[in-house]
C-alpha cells in the first residue's frame, strides 16, 4: 500500500513537533515497544516484505528503527523506498530525534546510531567502512535503554553483525526474531543469530509484523500485571518449576523472575498470570521453556578484561607459590553457563605454567544447573564471533578452526583441565579444598538472604589464603570478617582465618562433623596421670586466680571469640535467633554505652582505654565496675587476620544495696554529683564524636580516592571497549573478504576437479602411458598404462625416475636422454621393447606451463606392437618377394 506525501510532510523532522505540550508529555510517558531491525546484503527485499505485512490501518502501536550497512559515499534512498510499502511516517534519522510509536526511522549513511532516553543519537564512526558492526552497537544501546521493551530482528545479510546485539537484548529480557534462512538472499546473519539459540521466532519477513502486534498486546494489555500479581500465584509457579526441574527459584530477585515470566506470557499470548499457571500445569513443555529462560546466561571469553588481567598478573602466581611442584591446583567456577569464563581461567593457568615451566596438575570444576549449557561447554565449540574477545595469539594457541569454517573448537590440552558437572549451588554440597573460586555475575540474580548463605559457603570451600573472584556488580557484603579485599576494582578477595565456626551461618549447606572419642581413648584420659605443668604456667594460673578478672576476647566488630571467668554479671544472652555472639548486644543496658565508646576509642587511638566506676545492678545490689579495652598484640593473634581486643571487667569490692536511681532522683538528691556525671558523660560523648568525625573524614577521603579510581577505571574501560570494537570490526571485514575469496576458490576447485577428471579420462581413453617428472627428474604423477613399461606404484611419487626399474630391453639411458631434452628443449622419440615383447614409441618432451616456463619433462609410451609386427611381416614379405625375383632371373 502506498501513501502520497507532500514535500512538507516528507521533510517534517518529527511528528511530535506539532503536538501541544500536554499531549507531547502524555505521548512521551506512554510506554511502547521499540523494534530494531538489522540487515545487510539482500536487506532491501526483506524490508519490503516486512512492511508489506503491516495492517491496513498502519498503526501497529510500536516504533521501528532500521539499521542497514550503507555505503558512506552514496545518498541513501531507503526512506523513499520504505514509504511505498507503509502508511506510517518514515524518517531518515537526524541527530537527537525522539522516537515515537507508529513511525519508522532509517539510519543515514556514514553514521553509527545509538538509543538513549527515547532518542536516537548519531555518532561519527571510529572505524572505516566495512569494519563497523553498526547493528551490534545499536542493539546493545537499545537493550540498555528499553530493557524488556526492546525487540531485535535480524534480516538478510552476510557475516555475523547483530549476533552480539541480540545477546544483550535477551539479557535485558527482550525478544529476538530472525528471518527464516530459506527466505533470505544471504543467510549469513540469520544463521549466525539462530546458532546462538537465543532467537524466539524464526519467520519470513511478511509474517513478523503480525507476531509483533500479538506480542505487544500481551505485554501492554491486561490489568492482571505481574508486578501486582498475588504472591500465591508466584509461589505456584515456583512449586511447578521445583517439581519439574528440582530447582527452587523463590529466593531469586523478584524483578528478574517477573521479566522472564512476563516474556513467556507474551510469547504464549496469555494475558493473566493465573491463566499462565494453568497453562504451565497443562503443557509440561512450557515449564521446560520457562526454566531455560530463567537460566539465560550471557557470557563470553575474558569478560571484564581488566579483572582477568589483574587475576593473571597478581593472583594466579600466588596459587602456585603456595604449593610445591607436582601438587594439584583446584579451581571452582560456579554458574559456568556455556563454559567461556571457565575456559578463560584454564587458559590463564596454562599460560602461566608454560611461561614458568612448572609441573602442576590443574583440576578446574565448572558447574551449572542448566544441562544444555553444560553439554555445550563440554563440547568446547564456539562461533567465529569469539574472535572479538579472544586475541589472535590465543586463538592460534588454544583453539582450532573447524574444517568447514563454522567456528572454533578448544584444544584438548585445555579441555582436559576442566570437569563439567550439573550442580545446584543453593542445595548441593560444595567442593572443598579449593584454591580459587570464580562466581561472576551469578549472585546479582539472587536475593539478599541467598547471597548471605553463599559467602560463608565459599569461605568453607576455600583453602587458607584462597582467592574469591566475583563479578563487577557483586561484593562480600557484611562478611568482612571472612574475606579481605585484595583488589576492589576487580572484585578479588582473599580468605581470612577465623576462630569461630563459619558453618553456623552456612546452615544445612555444609555438613558439620563432630569429633567423638572412642571409649579406649576416654579411659586412657582418665587413668593417665596429668603431665607436670611448667613453672611459668603454674605462676600465671595462680595470678589469674588471685586477680579474679573477667575478660572477653573480641574482634573489631565486637564478635566474641573467647570468654574467661564468670561473665553472667556483665553479659546476658539476647532474645531471638542465635548466630555469632556479639558483646555489644550482650552487654547489660548500663554497661553497653560505655563499652561501645571504649571499644571505638581503642580502635581509633590504638591505646588502652579505661572506664572507672561504671555502675551495674545485679538483683538488688549496685556494683561499680572498672572497664578496660586494649588491643591484643599481633604476635598473640597469628591465627587470625583481623585485629583483636581484650575487654576486662574488674568489680569494685564495695557494693551498694538498692536500685539504680533514675535521672530525676539523682538530680534531686545530689545536684552537684549529677552535674559532674553529666560533665563526664558530655566529655565522653565529645571524645566519641571526635573519633567518629575523624573516622568519617578518613572514610570520605577513601571514598574520594575510590571515586577517582572509578572514574579512571571507567575511562580505561571505555578505551578498551573502543579498541575491542575496532578489532571486532576489522575481523568482521576480514572475515567477509575471506568469505568472498573462499567462494571464488571453491569455484576454482570445482572447475579444477572437472578438468582433472576430464584429463584422467582422456589419458586413460587413449591408452598412452605417461610419466610427469619435475626439473630434478622426481616423479610427479603417472597414468595407469605406463606400468607396462616402468614398474611404478603410488609410493614412488616423489622419487627420482632413475631409481625405478623398467621393463625395457636394451635401453638404460633414460635419465641422460631426459637431461638432453631439458638442455636442448628438443623432443626425442625412441622405439623401445619390453621383456614381454611389446613395442612402444617413447617420446620425451619438455613440460611447459601456460607462462612458457619449463618445469620438467613428460615421458609418454605409445603401444606400437601391432605396427612393428606388421612392419616385420612386410619386411619378410619383401625379402621373399626379392628372393623369388632373383630366382626367376
XYZ file of N, CA and C in Angstrom, residues 548-752:
615
model
N 41.168 -12.545 89.921
C 39.724 -12.748 89.782
C 39.136 -11.830 88.698
N 39.790 -11.777 87.526
C 39.331 -10.932 86.434
C 38.359 -11.697 85.535
N 37.444 -10.945 84.950
C 36.551 -11.477 83.915
C 36.899 -10.771 82.607
N 37.082 -11.543 81.535
C 37.567 -10.943 80.289
C 36.883 -11.592 79.094
N 36.909 -10.847 77.976
C 36.363 -11.351 76.705
C 37.315 -10.934 75.586
N 37.640 -11.874 74.708
C 38.451 -11.582 73.531
C 37.498 -11.373 72.357
N 37.596 -10.203 71.724
C 36.655 -9.847 70.655
C 37.432 -9.316 69.459
N 36.740 -9.198 68.324
C 37.325 -8.538 67.161
C 36.784 -7.121 67.060
N 37.124 -6.425 65.970
C 36.744 -5.015 65.848
C 35.245 -4.827 65.744
N 34.510 -5.867 65.310
C 33.054 -5.758 65.213
C 32.353 -6.094 66.524
N 33.121 -6.574 67.529
C 32.538 -6.935 68.808
C 32.154 -8.388 68.920
N 32.453 -9.195 67.904
C 32.138 -10.621 67.961
C 33.029 -11.303 69.002
N 32.414 -12.090 69.858
C 33.137 -12.746 70.953
C 33.831 -13.991 70.427
N 35.152 -14.045 70.660
C 35.934 -15.195 70.249
C 36.289 -16.106 71.420
N 36.415 -15.522 72.619
C 36.785 -16.330 73.787
C 36.348 -15.590 75.047
N 35.841 -16.329 76.025
C 35.425 -15.760 77.312
C 36.245 -16.385 78.430
N 36.587 -15.547 79.431
C 37.336 -16.024 80.598
C 36.622 -15.543 81.848
N 36.390 -16.458 82.776
C 35.775 -16.087 84.038
C 34.257 -16.091 83.968
N 33.641 -15.615 85.054
C 32.186 -15.591 85.178
C 31.672 -14.286 84.571
N 31.080 -14.398 83.431
C 30.655 -13.195 82.696
C 29.179 -12.900 82.847
N 28.440 -13.745 83.581
C 26.996 -13.548 83.691
C 26.615 -12.241 84.348
N 27.505 -11.670 85.180
C 27.213 -10.405 85.846
C 27.140 -9.260 84.846
N 27.898 -9.360 83.769
C 28.046 -8.240 82.836
C 27.359 -8.479 81.485
N 27.230 -9.753 81.108
C 26.670 -10.075 79.801
C 25.457 -10.976 79.963
N 24.486 -10.825 79.045
C 23.319 -11.691 79.032
C 22.934 -11.979 77.591
N 22.436 -13.191 77.371
C 22.082 -13.602 76.019
C 20.870 -12.825 75.532
N 20.942 -12.281 74.307
C 19.776 -11.571 73.758
C 18.724 -12.569 73.277
N 17.503 -12.091 73.104
C 16.428 -12.944 72.596
C 16.496 -13.009 71.073
N 15.873 -14.037 70.499
C 15.855 -14.180 69.045
C 16.808 -15.265 68.570
N 16.935 -15.348 67.248
C 17.776 -16.375 66.624
C 19.238 -16.139 66.976
N 19.936 -17.201 67.323
C 21.326 -17.100 67.752
C 22.259 -17.330 66.584
N 23.240 -16.476 66.444
C 24.287 -16.663 65.451
C 25.627 -16.478 66.147
N 26.463 -15.608 65.618
C 27.712 -15.257 66.277
C 27.392 -14.286 67.400
N 27.834 -14.578 68.619
C 27.533 -13.728 69.772
C 28.370 -12.456 69.723
N 27.709 -11.322 69.961
C 28.358 -10.018 69.905
C 28.276 -9.375 71.277
N 29.419 -8.907 71.772
C 29.473 -8.375 73.135
C 28.668 -7.088 73.278
N 28.551 -6.313 72.202
C 27.803 -5.046 72.278
C 26.309 -5.302 72.403
N 25.856 -6.449 71.867
C 24.444 -6.798 72.004
C 24.164 -7.500 73.327
N 25.193 -8.171 73.873
C 25.000 -8.942 75.098
C 25.233 -8.116 76.363
N 25.928 -6.992 76.263
C 26.230 -6.195 77.446
C 24.939 -5.642 78.059
N 24.923 -5.560 79.378
C 23.747 -5.021 80.058
C 23.581 -3.545 79.739
N 22.346 -3.085 79.923
C 21.978 -1.755 79.437
C 22.912 -0.667 79.943
N 23.203 -0.628 81.248
C 24.026 0.449 81.805
C 25.475 0.329 81.391
N 25.882 -0.838 80.898
C 27.272 -1.071 80.515
C 27.500 -0.894 79.008
N 26.422 -1.044 78.227
C 26.562 -1.107 76.773
C 27.142 0.196 76.203
N 26.670 1.349 76.655
C 27.130 2.607 76.086
C 28.611 2.834 76.370
N 29.008 2.599 77.625
C 30.412 2.787 77.986
C 31.303 1.820 77.192
N 30.846 0.583 77.046
C 31.632 -0.414 76.325
C 31.753 -0.057 74.842
N 30.673 0.449 74.252
C 30.705 0.830 72.830
C 31.697 1.956 72.597
N 31.643 2.984 73.436
C 32.548 4.122 73.259
C 33.996 3.720 73.529
N 34.215 2.880 74.544
C 35.581 2.457 74.850
C 36.176 1.642 73.704
N 35.385 0.740 73.152
C 35.880 -0.061 72.027
C 36.168 0.821 70.815
N 35.286 1.771 70.544
C 35.505 2.666 69.406
C 36.779 3.482 69.583
N 37.015 3.959 70.803
C 38.212 4.757 71.053
C 39.467 3.895 70.966
N 39.393 2.663 71.440
C 40.552 1.769 71.365
C 40.901 1.451 69.915
N 39.873 1.283 69.082
C 40.127 1.011 67.656
C 40.754 2.215 66.989
N 40.279 3.412 67.350
C 40.748 4.636 66.685
C 42.134 5.044 67.145
N 42.371 5.033 68.455
C 43.628 5.570 69.001
C 44.706 4.505 69.179
N 44.328 3.228 69.131
C 45.273 2.126 69.358
C 45.870 2.157 70.772
N 45.170 2.807 71.702
C 45.641 2.905 73.078
C 44.753 2.080 74.009
N 45.236 1.906 75.253
C 44.427 1.237 76.271
C 43.388 2.235 76.775
N 42.118 1.841 76.774
C 41.026 2.726 77.196
C 40.425 2.160 78.479
N 40.308 3.036 79.503
C 39.749 2.613 80.793
C 38.524 3.458 81.127
N 37.534 2.795 81.677
C 36.341 3.472 82.181
C 36.140 2.999 83.623
N 36.237 3.951 84.581
C 36.165 3.601 86.006
C 34.754 3.828 86.561
N 34.405 2.995 87.503
C 33.169 3.155 88.278
C 31.928 3.223 87.398
N 31.851 2.225 86.542
C 30.625 2.079 85.750
C 29.649 1.260 86.567
N 28.460 1.807 86.814
C 27.513 1.145 87.701
C 26.638 0.164 86.926
N 26.491 -1.041 87.538
C 25.542 -2.020 87.025
C 24.767 -2.568 88.202
N 23.605 -3.128 87.952
C 22.782 -3.660 89.031
C 22.622 -5.153 88.858
N 22.862 -5.884 89.939
C 22.660 -7.325 89.970
C 21.738 -7.633 91.141
N 20.559 -8.101 90.812
C 19.491 -8.276 91.798
C 19.225 -6.937 92.480
N 19.444 -6.821 93.784
C 19.194 -5.549 94.472
C 20.493 -4.874 94.891
N 21.618 -5.294 94.302
C 22.919 -4.728 94.645
C 23.428 -3.914 93.468
N 23.871 -2.678 93.731
C 24.501 -1.828 92.715
C 25.998 -2.028 92.818
N 26.614 -2.452 91.712
C 28.045 -2.718 91.701
C 28.757 -1.716 90.809
N 29.977 -1.355 91.231
C 30.837 -0.496 90.434
C 31.869 -1.357 89.712
N 32.013 -1.155 88.432
C 32.879 -1.988 87.610
C 33.901 -1.111 86.903
N 35.158 -1.537 86.931
C 36.202 -0.876 86.147
C 36.345 -1.630 84.815
N 36.178 -0.902 83.734
C 36.170 -1.490 82.383
C 37.448 -1.079 81.652
N 38.112 -2.064 81.019
C 39.342 -1.788 80.257
C 39.254 -2.478 78.893
N 39.631 -1.752 77.848
C 39.688 -2.311 76.488
C 41.082 -2.045 75.944
N 41.775 -3.095 75.498
C 43.122 -2.940 74.960
C 43.295 -3.858 73.752
N 44.126 -3.400 72.829
C 44.416 -4.205 71.644
C 45.359 -5.343 72.003
N 45.114 -6.519 71.395
C 45.980 -7.674 71.596
C 47.105 -7.611 70.578
N 48.337 -7.866 71.041
C 49.490 -7.791 70.146
C 49.339 -8.791 69.014
N 49.888 -8.434 67.827
C 49.755 -9.283 66.642
C 50.412 -10.642 66.840
N 51.461 -10.710 67.679
C 52.141 -11.989 67.897
C 51.223 -12.991 68.577
N 50.278 -12.467 69.343
C 49.360 -13.355 70.039
C 48.173 -13.740 69.191
N 48.049 -13.161 68.015
C 46.899 -13.427 67.148
C 47.351 -13.836 65.767
N 48.324 -14.717 65.723
C 48.892 -15.109 64.432
C 47.929 -15.955 63.619
N 46.910 -16.505 64.253
C 46.000 -17.387 63.526
C 44.814 -16.658 62.916
N 44.769 -15.335 63.080
C 43.630 -14.597 62.535
C 44.126 -13.311 61.911
N 43.426 -12.877 60.840
C 43.899 -11.711 60.095
C 43.479 -10.397 60.738
N 42.245 -10.293 61.272
C 41.750 -9.023 61.782
C 42.318 -8.743 63.174
N 42.424 -7.466 63.589
C 42.939 -7.137 64.931
C 41.960 -7.593 66.020
N 42.523 -7.959 67.175
C 41.719 -8.440 68.298
C 41.869 -7.490 69.484
N 40.838 -7.522 70.361
C 40.823 -6.639 71.525
C 40.388 -7.453 72.744
N 41.018 -7.130 73.912
C 40.685 -7.802 75.161
C 39.903 -6.839 76.049
N 38.699 -7.254 76.430
C 37.842 -6.456 77.319
C 37.880 -7.114 78.697
N 38.274 -6.354 79.705
C 38.324 -6.892 81.077
C 37.348 -6.138 81.957
N 36.702 -6.894 82.854
C 35.768 -6.328 83.832
C 36.338 -6.602 85.225
N 36.551 -5.539 86.005
C 37.086 -5.687 87.366
C 36.085 -5.082 88.339
N 35.523 -5.908 89.198
C 34.467 -5.468 90.106
C 35.075 -4.786 91.336
N 34.492 -3.651 91.730
C 34.922 -2.961 92.942
C 34.484 -3.774 94.155
N 35.298 -3.798 95.219
C 34.940 -4.637 96.378
C 33.698 -4.165 97.130
N 33.307 -2.912 96.953
C 32.171 -2.376 97.692
C 30.940 -2.357 96.814
N 29.827 -2.730 97.349
C 28.562 -2.674 96.638
C 27.558 -1.890 97.448
N 26.572 -1.361 96.797
C 25.548 -0.549 97.450
C 24.223 -1.258 97.331
N 23.525 -1.404 98.438
C 22.233 -2.063 98.390
C 21.189 -1.075 97.909
N 20.370 -1.498 96.993
C 19.324 -0.629 96.443
C 19.191 -0.834 94.956
N 18.645 0.136 94.316
C 18.457 0.080 92.860
C 19.088 1.296 92.238
N 19.384 1.192 90.965
C 19.938 2.330 90.248
C 18.932 3.451 90.207
N 19.374 4.636 90.606
C 18.476 5.772 90.651
C 18.178 6.263 89.253
N 16.979 6.806 89.097
C 16.655 7.445 87.819
C 17.334 8.789 87.763
N 17.285 9.376 86.598
C 17.965 10.665 86.423
C 17.328 11.733 87.300
N 15.999 11.688 87.459
C 15.313 12.715 88.263
C 15.681 12.578 89.736
N 15.721 11.313 90.240
C 16.070 11.093 91.638
C 17.492 11.547 91.932
N 18.406 11.239 91.037
C 19.800 11.626 91.242
C 19.940 13.133 91.258
N 19.220 13.775 90.378
C 19.322 15.234 90.273
C 18.826 15.909 91.540
N 17.734 15.349 92.130
C 17.165 15.976 93.326
C 18.025 15.701 94.552
N 18.551 14.468 94.667
C 19.300 14.112 95.878
C 20.718 14.657 95.881
N 21.362 14.692 94.731
C 22.759 15.135 94.665
C 22.962 15.953 93.399
N 22.584 17.223 93.416
C 22.685 18.038 92.177
C 24.117 18.209 91.720
N 25.066 18.396 92.659
C 26.453 18.584 92.224
C 27.003 17.305 91.602
N 26.671 16.193 92.218
C 27.120 14.918 91.643
C 26.506 14.679 90.275
N 25.225 15.104 90.157
C 24.571 14.921 88.866
C 25.243 15.780 87.792
N 25.615 17.010 88.179
C 26.304 17.891 87.210
C 27.650 17.292 86.816
N 28.370 16.752 87.801
C 29.670 16.140 87.482
C 29.496 14.940 86.565
N 28.456 14.149 86.838
C 28.213 12.980 85.983
C 27.873 13.412 84.559
N 27.058 14.504 84.490
C 26.701 14.999 83.160
C 27.935 15.532 82.418
N 28.789 16.237 83.168
C 30.012 16.740 82.530
C 30.899 15.594 82.060
N 30.994 14.565 82.904
C 31.796 13.398 82.491
C 31.189 12.736 81.259
N 29.854 12.608 81.247
C 29.188 11.991 80.090
C 29.366 12.854 78.846
N 29.298 14.196 79.044
C 29.492 15.089 77.902
C 30.895 14.959 77.340
N 31.886 14.852 78.253
C 33.258 14.681 77.792
C 33.409 13.381 77.003
N 32.777 12.319 77.501
C 32.844 11.035 76.792
C 32.195 11.147 75.416
N 31.042 11.836 75.387
C 30.344 11.995 74.105
C 31.174 12.824 73.123
N 31.858 13.872 73.650
C 32.704 14.696 72.774
C 33.862 13.870 72.220
N 34.452 13.022 73.077
C 35.542 12.166 72.602
C 35.042 11.186 71.529
N 33.872 10.631 71.788
C 33.302 9.696 70.802
C 32.968 10.402 69.495
N 32.405 11.622 69.630
C 32.054 12.387 68.432
C 33.299 12.759 67.637
N 34.374 13.141 68.364
C 35.620 13.489 67.677
C 36.182 12.273 66.943
N 36.150 11.112 67.608
C 36.632 9.884 66.961
C 35.781 9.545 65.746
N 34.456 9.744 65.887
C 33.572 9.466 64.752
C 33.855 10.411 63.601
N 34.095 11.698 63.931
C 34.406 12.676 62.877
C 35.705 12.325 62.161
N 36.705 11.933 62.955
C 37.973 11.540 62.333
C 37.777 10.345 61.400
N 36.986 9.379 61.888
C 36.741 8.197 61.052
C 35.956 8.570 59.806
N 34.981 9.504 59.973
C 34.177 9.934 58.824
C 35.036 10.649 57.793
N 35.955 11.523 58.271
C 36.848 12.216 57.343
C 37.732 11.228 56.588
N 38.241 10.238 57.328
C 39.072 9.227 56.667
C 38.254 8.444 55.637
N 36.997 8.154 55.997
C 36.129 7.427 55.058
C 35.849 8.268 53.826
N 35.590 9.574 54.037
C 35.324 10.465 52.897
C 36.530 10.535 51.976
N 37.716 10.662 52.574
C 38.927 10.684 51.756
C 39.091 9.391 50.962
N 38.817 8.263 51.639
C 38.920 6.977 50.934
C 37.903 6.883 49.800
N 36.675 7.396 50.078
C 35.650 7.369 49.028
C 36.023 8.282 47.869
N 36.606 9.448 48.180
C 37.043 10.336 47.103
C 38.118 9.671 46.259
N 39.059 9.004 46.942
C 40.097 8.289 46.190
C 39.487 7.170 45.353
N 38.527 6.451 45.970
C 37.872 5.369 45.217
C 37.105 5.924 44.024
N 36.459 7.105 44.230
C 35.722 7.726 43.122
C 36.651 8.104 41.986
N 37.811 8.656 42.325
C 38.781 8.984 41.284
C 39.264 7.736 40.568
N 39.482 6.666 41.349
C 39.903 5.408 40.722
C 38.817 4.858 39.807
N 37.554 4.992 40.263
C 36.453 4.509 39.431
C 36.334 5.316 38.148
N 36.525 6.639 38.243
C 36.487 7.460 37.034
C 37.608 7.072 36.073
N 38.796 6.871 36.649
C 39.917 6.436 35.805
C 39.631 5.079 35.194
N 39.074 4.178 36.021
C 38.740 2.848 35.514
C 37.704 2.928 34.408
N 36.712 3.829 34.585
C 35.676 3.981 33.560
C 36.273 4.456 32.244
N 37.196 5.400 32.328
C 37.845 5.870 31.103
C 38.649 4.759 30.443
N 39.351 3.978 31.268
C 40.135 2.873 30.710
C 39.236 1.827 30.065
N 38.107 1.557 30.719
C 37.187 0.569 30.158
C 36.572 1.062 28.855
N 36.266 2.379 28.805
C 35.741 2.928 27.556
C 36.766 2.808 26.438
N 38.019 3.112 26.779
C 39.074 2.988 25.775
C 39.231 1.539 25.319
N 39.199 0.623 26.302
C 39.324 -0.793 25.955
C 38.151 -1.257 25.103
N 36.955 -0.767 25.440
C 35.770 -1.147 24.666
C 35.891 -0.672 23.223
N 36.384 0.558 23.035
C 36.551 1.064 21.677
C 37.572 0.227 20.911
N 38.663 -0.143 21.600
C 39.672 -0.968 20.929
C 39.108 -2.337 20.545
N 38.310 -2.917 21.446
C 37.720 -4.216 21.141
C 36.733 -4.116 19.987
N 35.952 -3.027 19.969
C 35.013 -2.856 18.860
C 35.764 -2.703 17.543
N 36.860 -1.936 17.588
C 37.652 -1.765 16.365
C 38.216 -3.098 15.899
N 38.763 -3.874 16.837
C 39.325 -5.181 16.475
C 38.241 -6.096 15.925
N 37.060 -6.037 16.553
C 35.975 -6.892 16.099
C 35.536 -6.502 14.686
N 35.459 -5.197 14.423
C 35.049 -4.757 13.095
C 36.095 -5.123 12.049
N 37.371 -5.007 12.424
C 38.419 -5.397 11.485
C 38.330 -6.892 11.168
N 38.098 -7.689 12.202
C 37.966 -9.121 11.974
C 36.733 -9.436 11.139
N 35.641 -8.665 11.357
C 34.445 -8.880 10.562
C 34.700 -8.581 9.093
N 35.379 -7.448 8.841
C 35.691 -7.108 7.458
C 36.592 -8.161 6.827
N 37.599 -8.581 7.571
C 38.496 -9.615 7.057
C 37.740 -10.915 6.799
N 36.796 -11.219 7.700
C 36.014 -12.439 7.519
C 35.179 -12.374 6.238
N 34.576 -11.193 5.968
C 33.790 -11.051 4.743
C 34.680 -11.199 3.508
N 35.888 -10.598 3.594
C 36.799 -10.735 2.462
C 37.207 -12.195 2.270
N 37.509 -12.876 3.374
C 37.892 -14.279 3.276
C 36.734 -15.133 2.759
N 35.502 -14.756 3.147
C 34.351 -15.497 2.633
C 34.249 -15.359 1.128
N 34.507 -14.127 0.640
C 34.467 -13.905 -0.807
C 35.557 -14.703 -1.508
N 36.777 -14.615 -0.960
C 37.888 -15.364 -1.558
C 37.617 -16.862 -1.500
N 37.047 -17.302 -0.381
C 36.757 -18.727 -0.244
C 35.745 -19.185 -1.287
N 34.726 -18.342 -1.553
C 33.743 -18.706 -2.579
C 34.397 -18.821 -3.947
N 35.293 -17.861 -4.235
C 35.997 -17.927 -5.515
C 36.869 -19.180 -5.602
N 37.567 -19.480 -4.509
C 38.426 -20.663 -4.504
C 37.604 -21.942 -4.637
N 36.442 -21.959 -4.026
C 35.587 -23.132 -4.169
C 35.182 -23.339 -5.613
N 34.890 -22.221 -6.298
C 34.544 -22.319 -7.723
C 35.725 -22.839 -8.536
N 36.901 -22.318 -8.214
C 38.091 -22.769 -8.939
C 38.396 -24.237 -8.648
N 38.200 -24.640 -7.404
C 38.431 -26.047 -7.063
C 37.472 -26.943 -7.824
N 36.232 -26.510 -7.934
C 35.253 -27.301 -8.692
C 35.661 -27.405 -10.155
N 36.045 -26.244 -10.742
C 36.484 -26.263 -12.141
C 37.715 -27.150 -12.318
N 38.645 -27.019 -11.360
C 39.858 -27.825 -11.447
C 39.542 -29.311 -11.322
